Amino acid sequence: MSDGNAQAILDYSVASLYPSNWRWAVRDFLTQPAGAWRFFVPAPGSVEAWKELLKRAEIYVLVSQVPRLIGVPSSPPFPLLELVERAYALGQFPAVWAVEGLGKAFGDSSWEQGQIPSDLLTGPQAAQLPAASLLMMHAGIGLSIATRLLSPFAPLAAAAPRQDLARVLAEIVALCRQNSRPGYAGAAFESIGLVTRTFHPGLVQDAGRLLAEADEAVAGFYWHGVGRAIFFLAISFLPCGNADRRGFEMAASEAPDQGARDSAVAGMAWAVTLTNQQQPEVVADLLRRDRALAGDPAFVNGLASSIIMRYDTTPEAPFTASFCDYRPPGAAAAELWEEAVAGPCRRALEEYYPVLEATDRLGEVFRYQPLPQLIQQRRSGAGGWGRRSKRGGGE
């Protein structure tokens, strides 16, 4: 295990001790004692609960081992194109996280050489990257930048000097922009929230306020990352209670306003969907237990946006279609699936994705915004449609 990975695991473990992370689990035990034991008592949804827990753990281990699995070198040269091919060779399901991990390693390589990352995905080294890899490569460099620049803040710090935090956040945003291709910066911005909520939970509120004061759009990406981070908190790996329902409640409660709340819930939905694409019955069980999610625009947006990202990154993956086309048993459950999953999936892939791809705005799916409105905006100002093919590779 590299020193960087060891430090990340240590930081994750320390940050996991933050009191607010555990308050929700304690509440579940006290207020919903029956639900707290759903992993151990045969009941509707208990099998699905174990399936998701195991898949969540599989992804966590994968992310921590990406550099070793694909042979990321510890020193230059950094054969970027070859490493992308190795990341995809791990398989279509893990490719999303493998490419994100590669993007982080690519960013880390600059820091380790004593350089500030510059033109990582706009320079000649990245010119021939497959287009399918771009979204998660941008997410990865955002992880690298945010992790490095936020590292001076203690994991359990409940606050930080406002001036210092504002300066660091401005530097992170500037570096994400400078290293991103047009239309992709949102994927890098989202990682700011992911890193902050995972490793610096006490700074979440202050960072969110500072980003909102500077740029509301960046703040939306940030809160989406916060929601995605909540799905992978340490308490979610404990076999007790209803981790997903708790995650959605946490995401909503931590957000300071409706816009932040929608992005955080969408980020949580994004993580739930991507994790369970090979086992749609888990998402069907979640909707059965919490029918209000089906009518929540933020949940539906997160699900549809994650489908767009997944299709763009691994267009040949068969489980995208099988997830969307799944039909749970029972008329009521099938109707609910059509409303919350199948219908939004079809619109995402048939209506929204082609416009976002053609207008270089795929990075916009890393925050909540009504997709029909976004598409209408892009249609109104899209003069150069069809000028490139995402499947053709490169820019």
Coordinates of C-alpha atoms in Angstrom, one line a residue:
M1 CA 0.0 0.0 0.0
S2 CA 1.4 3.4 -1.0
D3 CA 2.0 6.1 1.6
G4 CA -0.7 8.2 0.0
N5 CA -3.3 5.4 0.3
A6 CA -2.3 4.6 3.9
Q7 CA -2.7 8.3 4.8
A8 CA -6.1 8.5 3.1
I9 CA -7.3 5.5 5.0
L10 CA -6.0 7.0 8.3
D11 CA -7.7 10.3 7.5
Y12 CA -10.9 8.5 6.6
S13 CA -10.8 6.6 9.9
V14 CA -10.2 9.7 12.0
A15 CA -12.8 11.8 10.2
S16 CA -15.3 9.0 10.7
L17 CA -15.2 9.6 14.4
Y18 CA -16.9 13.0 13.9
P19 CA -19.9 13.0 16.3
S20 CA -22.6 14.0 13.7
N21 CA -21.7 10.9 11.7
W22 CA -22.9 8.7 14.5
R23 CA -25.8 10.7 15.8
W24 CA -28.1 9.3 13.1
A25 CA -27.2 5.7 13.7
V26 CA -27.9 6.1 17.4
R27 CA -31.2 7.8 16.6
D28 CA -32.2 4.8 14.5
F29 CA -31.4 2.4 17.3
L30 CA -33.5 4.4 19.8
T31 CA -36.5 5.3 17.6
Q32 CA -36.6 2.3 15.1
P33 CA -35.3 -0.7 17.0
A34 CA -37.0 -3.2 14.7
G35 CA -35.5 -1.6 11.6
A36 CA -32.1 -1.4 13.3
W37 CA -31.9 -5.2 13.1
R38 CA -33.2 -5.7 9.5
F39 CA -29.9 -7.3 8.4
F40 CA -30.3 -10.1 10.9
V41 CA -34.0 -10.8 10.9
P42 CA -35.6 -12.5 7.9
A43 CA -38.0 -9.8 6.5
P44 CA -38.8 -8.1 3.3
G45 CA -35.7 -6.2 2.2
S46 CA -33.1 -8.0 4.4
V47 CA -31.5 -9.8 1.4
E48 CA -31.4 -6.6 -0.6
A49 CA -29.8 -4.9 2.4
W50 CA -26.9 -7.4 2.4
K51 CA -26.5 -7.2 -1.3
E52 CA -26.0 -3.4 -1.2
L53 CA -23.7 -3.6 1.8
L54 CA -21.4 -6.1 0.0
K55 CA -21.4 -4.1 -3.2
R56 CA -20.6 -0.9 -1.3
A57 CA -17.7 -2.6 0.4
E58 CA -16.5 -4.0 -3.0
I59 CA -16.4 -0.5 -4.4
Y60 CA -14.6 1.0 -1.4
V61 CA -11.9 -1.7 -1.7
L62 CA -11.6 -1.1 -5.4
V63 CA -11.1 2.6 -5.1
S64 CA -8.4 2.2 -2.5
Q65 CA -6.6 -0.3 -4.7
V66 CA -6.8 1.3 -8.2
P67 CA -3.2 2.4 -8.4
R68 CA -2.0 -1.1 -7.6
L69 CA -4.5 -2.8 -9.8
I70 CA -3.6 -0.9 -12.9
G71 CA 0.1 -0.4 -12.2
V72 CA 0.3 3.4 -11.7
P73 CA 4.0 4.2 -11.6
S74 CA 5.5 5.8 -8.5
S75 CA 7.7 8.1 -10.6
P76 CA 7.7 9.5 -14.2
P77 CA 6.9 8.8 -16.9
F78 CA 3.1 8.6 -16.5
P79 CA 1.8 6.5 -19.5
L80 CA -1.7 8.0 -19.3
L81 CA -3.3 6.5 -22.3
E82 CA -2.0 3.0 -21.4
L83 CA -3.3 3.4 -17.9
V84 CA -6.8 4.4 -19.1
E85 CA -6.8 1.2 -21.1
R86 CA -5.8 -0.8 -18.0
A87 CA -8.6 0.9 -16.0
Y88 CA -11.2 -0.2 -18.6
A89 CA -9.7 -3.7 -18.7
L90 CA -10.8 -4.2 -15.1
G91 CA -14.4 -4.5 -16.4
Q92 CA -17.3 -2.4 -17.3
F93 CA -18.8 -2.1 -13.8
P94 CA -15.6 -1.0 -12.0
A95 CA -14.4 1.2 -14.8
V96 CA -16.2 4.3 -13.5
W97 CA -14.3 4.1 -10.2
A98 CA -11.1 2.9 -11.8
V99 CA -11.0 5.9 -14.1
E100 CA -11.8 8.3 -11.3
G101 CA -8.9 6.8 -9.2
L102 CA -6.6 7.1 -12.2
G103 CA -7.5 10.8 -12.5
K104 CA -6.6 11.3 -8.9
A105 CA -3.3 9.5 -9.3
F106 CA -2.6 11.6 -12.4
G107 CA -3.2 14.8 -10.4
D108 CA -1.2 13.4 -7.4
S109 CA 1.8 12.8 -9.8
S110 CA 2.2 16.5 -10.3
W111 CA 2.1 17.3 -6.6
E112 CA 4.6 14.5 -5.9
Q113 CA 7.0 16.0 -8.4
G114 CA 6.8 19.3 -6.6
Q115 CA 4.6 20.9 -9.2
I116 CA 1.2 22.6 -9.1
P117 CA -1.1 20.8 -11.5
S118 CA -1.4 22.6 -14.7
D119 CA -3.3 21.8 -17.9
L120 CA -3.7 18.2 -16.7
L121 CA -6.6 17.4 -19.1
T122 CA -6.1 20.2 -21.6
G123 CA -2.4 19.7 -22.4
P124 CA -0.8 17.4 -24.9
Q125 CA -0.4 14.4 -22.6
A126 CA -4.2 14.1 -22.3
A127 CA -5.0 15.0 -25.9
Q128 CA -5.7 11.5 -27.1
L129 CA -7.7 10.3 -24.1
P130 CA -10.9 8.4 -25.0
A131 CA -13.8 10.7 -24.7
A132 CA -15.6 8.1 -22.6
S133 CA -13.0 8.6 -19.9
L134 CA -13.2 12.4 -19.6
L135 CA -16.0 12.8 -17.0
M136 CA -14.5 10.6 -14.4
M137 CA -10.9 11.7 -15.2
H138 CA -12.1 15.2 -14.3
A139 CA -13.7 13.9 -11.1
G140 CA -10.4 12.3 -10.3
I141 CA -8.3 15.4 -10.7
G142 CA -10.8 17.3 -8.6
L143 CA -10.2 14.7 -5.9
S144 CA -6.5 15.2 -6.1
I145 CA -6.6 19.0 -6.0
A146 CA -9.2 19.2 -3.1
T147 CA -7.5 16.5 -1.1
R148 CA -4.0 18.1 -1.3
L149 CA -5.1 21.7 -0.6
L150 CA -7.6 20.8 2.2
S151 CA -5.1 18.5 3.9
P152 CA -3.7 21.2 6.3
F153 CA -7.1 21.4 8.0
A154 CA -7.4 18.8 10.8
P155 CA -10.0 16.0 10.1
L156 CA -11.9 16.6 13.3
A157 CA -11.7 20.4 13.3
A158 CA -15.1 21.9 14.0
A159 CA -14.2 25.2 12.3
A160 CA -11.4 26.9 10.4
P161 CA -10.4 30.6 10.1
R162 CA -12.8 32.0 7.5
Q163 CA -10.0 33.8 5.6
D164 CA -7.8 30.7 5.4
L165 CA -10.7 28.5 4.2
A166 CA -11.9 31.0 1.7
R167 CA -8.4 31.3 0.2
V168 CA -8.0 27.5 -0.1
L169 CA -11.4 27.0 -1.6
A170 CA -10.7 29.8 -4.2
E171 CA -7.4 28.1 -5.1
I172 CA -9.1 24.7 -5.5
V173 CA -11.8 26.2 -7.7
A174 CA -9.2 28.0 -9.8
L175 CA -7.1 24.9 -10.3
C176 CA -10.1 22.8 -11.2
R177 CA -11.0 25.3 -13.9
Q178 CA -7.5 25.6 -15.2
N179 CA -7.0 21.8 -15.5
S180 CA -10.5 21.1 -17.0
R181 CA -11.8 21.0 -20.6
P182 CA -14.7 23.2 -21.4
G183 CA -17.9 21.8 -20.1
Y184 CA -16.3 19.3 -17.8
A185 CA -15.3 21.4 -14.8
G186 CA -18.4 20.5 -12.9
A187 CA -17.1 17.0 -12.5
A188 CA -14.0 18.4 -10.8
F189 CA -16.0 20.9 -8.7
E190 CA -18.2 18.1 -7.3
S191 CA -15.1 16.4 -5.8
I192 CA -14.7 19.4 -3.4
G193 CA -17.8 18.4 -1.6
L194 CA -16.8 14.7 -1.7
V195 CA -13.5 15.4 -0.1
T196 CA -14.8 17.9 2.5
R197 CA -17.6 15.7 3.7
T198 CA -15.4 12.6 3.8
F199 CA -12.3 14.0 5.4
H200 CA -13.3 17.3 7.0
P201 CA -16.9 17.0 8.1
G202 CA -16.7 19.9 10.5
L203 CA -16.0 22.3 7.6
V204 CA -18.9 21.3 5.5
Q205 CA -21.2 24.2 6.4
D206 CA -18.6 26.9 6.3
A207 CA -17.2 25.7 3.0
G208 CA -20.7 25.5 1.5
R209 CA -21.4 29.1 2.6
L210 CA -18.1 30.4 1.2
L211 CA -18.6 28.7 -2.1
A212 CA -22.2 30.0 -2.4
E213 CA -21.0 33.5 -1.8
A214 CA -18.4 33.2 -4.5
D215 CA -20.4 31.2 -7.1
E216 CA -23.8 29.5 -6.7
A217 CA -23.1 27.1 -9.5
V218 CA -19.9 25.8 -7.9
A219 CA -21.8 25.5 -4.6
G220 CA -24.4 23.2 -6.3
F221 CA -21.6 20.9 -7.5
Y222 CA -20.2 21.0 -4.0
W223 CA -23.4 19.9 -2.3
H224 CA -23.8 17.1 -4.8
G225 CA -20.4 15.8 -3.8
V226 CA -21.5 16.1 -0.1
G227 CA -24.4 13.8 -0.9
R228 CA -22.3 11.3 -2.7
A229 CA -19.8 11.2 0.2
I230 CA -22.6 10.5 2.7
F231 CA -23.3 7.2 0.9
F232 CA -19.8 6.0 1.6
L233 CA -19.4 7.1 5.3
A234 CA -18.2 4.5 7.7
I235 CA -21.6 4.2 9.4
S236 CA -23.0 3.0 6.1
F237 CA -20.8 -0.1 6.3
L238 CA -22.3 -1.2 9.6
P239 CA -24.9 -4.0 9.2
C240 CA -27.6 -2.2 11.1
G241 CA -30.5 0.0 10.3
N242 CA -31.5 1.5 7.0
A243 CA -28.4 3.1 5.7
D244 CA -29.9 4.5 2.5
R245 CA -32.9 6.2 4.2
R246 CA -30.6 7.5 6.9
G247 CA -28.3 8.8 4.1
F248 CA -31.0 10.7 2.4
E249 CA -32.1 12.2 5.7
M250 CA -28.6 13.3 6.5
A251 CA -28.1 14.8 3.0
A252 CA -31.3 16.9 3.4
S253 CA -30.6 18.0 6.9
E254 CA -27.0 19.1 6.3
A255 CA -27.9 21.4 3.4
P256 CA -28.6 25.0 4.4
D257 CA -31.3 25.8 1.8
Q258 CA -33.5 24.2 -0.9
G259 CA -30.9 24.4 -3.7
A260 CA -28.2 22.8 -1.6
R261 CA -30.7 20.2 -0.3
D262 CA -31.7 19.2 -3.9
S263 CA -28.1 18.8 -4.9
A264 CA -27.1 16.8 -1.8
V265 CA -30.1 14.5 -2.2
A266 CA -29.3 14.1 -5.9
G267 CA -25.7 13.2 -5.0
M268 CA -26.9 10.5 -2.6
A269 CA -29.3 9.1 -5.3
W270 CA -26.4 9.1 -7.8
A271 CA -24.3 6.9 -5.5
V272 CA -27.2 4.6 -4.7
T273 CA -28.0 4.1 -8.4
L274 CA -24.4 3.5 -9.5
T275 CA -23.7 1.1 -6.8
N276 CA -26.8 -1.0 -7.5
Q277 CA -27.0 -1.0 -11.3
Q278 CA -26.2 -4.8 -11.3
Q279 CA -28.9 -5.4 -8.6
P280 CA -31.9 -3.2 -9.4
E281 CA -34.0 -5.1 -6.9
V282 CA -32.1 -3.1 -4.2
V283 CA -33.3 0.2 -5.6
A284 CA -36.8 -1.3 -6.0
D285 CA -36.8 -2.2 -2.3
L286 CA -35.7 1.3 -1.3
L287 CA -38.6 2.8 -3.2
R288 CA -41.0 0.2 -1.7
R289 CA -39.8 1.3 1.8
D290 CA -39.7 5.0 1.1
R291 CA -42.3 5.8 -1.6
A292 CA -41.8 9.6 -1.1
L293 CA -38.4 9.3 -3.0
A294 CA -40.3 8.5 -6.2
G295 CA -41.9 11.9 -6.1
D296 CA -38.8 13.8 -5.1
P297 CA -37.4 15.7 -8.1
A298 CA -33.9 15.6 -6.5
F299 CA -33.9 11.8 -6.2
V300 CA -35.2 11.4 -9.8
N301 CA -32.6 13.9 -11.1
G302 CA -29.7 12.1 -9.3
L303 CA -30.8 8.8 -10.7
A304 CA -31.2 10.1 -14.3
S305 CA -27.9 12.0 -14.1
S306 CA -26.0 9.0 -12.9
I307 CA -27.4 7.0 -15.8
I308 CA -26.1 9.7 -18.2
M309 CA -22.7 9.6 -16.6
R310 CA -22.6 5.8 -16.6
Y311 CA -23.7 5.5 -20.2
D312 CA -21.1 8.1 -21.3
T313 CA -18.3 6.3 -19.5
T314 CA -19.2 2.7 -20.3
P315 CA -21.6 2.9 -23.3
E316 CA -21.4 -0.9 -24.0
A317 CA -22.2 -1.9 -20.4
P318 CA -25.3 -4.2 -20.6
F319 CA -26.4 -3.5 -17.0
T320 CA -27.4 0.1 -17.9
A321 CA -30.3 -1.2 -20.0
S322 CA -31.1 -4.1 -17.8
F323 CA -31.3 -1.8 -14.8
C324 CA -33.6 0.7 -16.5
D325 CA -35.8 -2.1 -18.0
Y326 CA -36.1 -4.0 -14.7
R327 CA -39.7 -4.6 -13.6
P328 CA -40.2 -5.5 -9.9
P329 CA -43.0 -8.1 -9.2
G330 CA -46.4 -6.7 -8.4
A331 CA -48.4 -4.0 -10.3
A332 CA -47.9 -1.3 -7.7
A333 CA -44.1 -1.8 -7.5
A334 CA -43.9 -1.9 -11.3
E335 CA -45.8 1.3 -11.6
L336 CA -43.6 3.0 -9.0
W337 CA -40.5 1.8 -10.9
E338 CA -41.8 3.2 -14.2
E339 CA -42.4 6.6 -12.5
A340 CA -39.2 6.9 -10.6
V341 CA -36.7 4.9 -12.7
A342 CA -37.7 3.5 -16.1
G343 CA -39.3 6.7 -17.4
P344 CA -36.5 9.0 -16.2
C345 CA -33.9 6.6 -17.6
R346 CA -35.5 6.7 -21.1
R347 CA -35.7 10.5 -21.1
A348 CA -32.1 10.7 -19.8
L349 CA -30.7 8.5 -22.6
E350 CA -33.0 9.4 -25.5
E351 CA -33.6 13.1 -24.9
Y352 CA -31.0 14.7 -22.5
Y353 CA -27.8 12.8 -23.2
P354 CA -27.6 13.6 -26.9
V355 CA -28.0 17.3 -26.3
L356 CA -25.5 17.5 -23.4
E357 CA -23.0 15.5 -25.4
A358 CA -23.3 17.6 -28.6
T359 CA -23.0 20.9 -26.7
D360 CA -20.1 19.8 -24.4
R361 CA -22.1 20.2 -21.2
L362 CA -21.9 16.7 -19.7
G363 CA -20.2 18.1 -16.6
E364 CA -23.5 19.8 -15.7
V365 CA -25.0 16.5 -14.5
F366 CA -22.8 16.6 -11.4
R367 CA -25.3 18.9 -9.7
Y368 CA -29.0 19.2 -9.4
Q369 CA -30.9 21.2 -12.0
P370 CA -34.1 20.3 -13.8
L371 CA -32.8 18.5 -16.8
P372 CA -35.7 19.6 -19.2
Q373 CA -34.8 23.2 -18.4
L374 CA -31.1 22.6 -18.9
I375 CA -31.7 20.9 -22.3
Q376 CA -33.9 23.8 -23.4
Q377 CA -31.2 26.2 -22.5
R378 CA -28.6 24.2 -24.5
R379 CA -31.0 23.9 -27.5
S380 CA -31.5 27.6 -27.5
G381 CA -27.8 28.4 -27.6
A382 CA -26.3 25.3 -29.3
G383 CA -25.1 26.6 -32.6
G384 CA -22.5 23.9 -33.2
W385 CA -24.2 20.6 -32.6
G386 CA -22.7 17.4 -34.0
R387 CA -19.2 18.8 -34.2
R388 CA -17.7 15.8 -32.5
S389 CA -18.6 12.2 -31.4
K390 CA -18.1 11.1 -27.8
R391 CA -17.4 7.6 -29.0
G392 CA -14.7 8.8 -31.4
G393 CA -12.2 9.6 -28.6
G394 CA -10.3 12.8 -28.0
E395 CA -11.4 16.3 -28.7

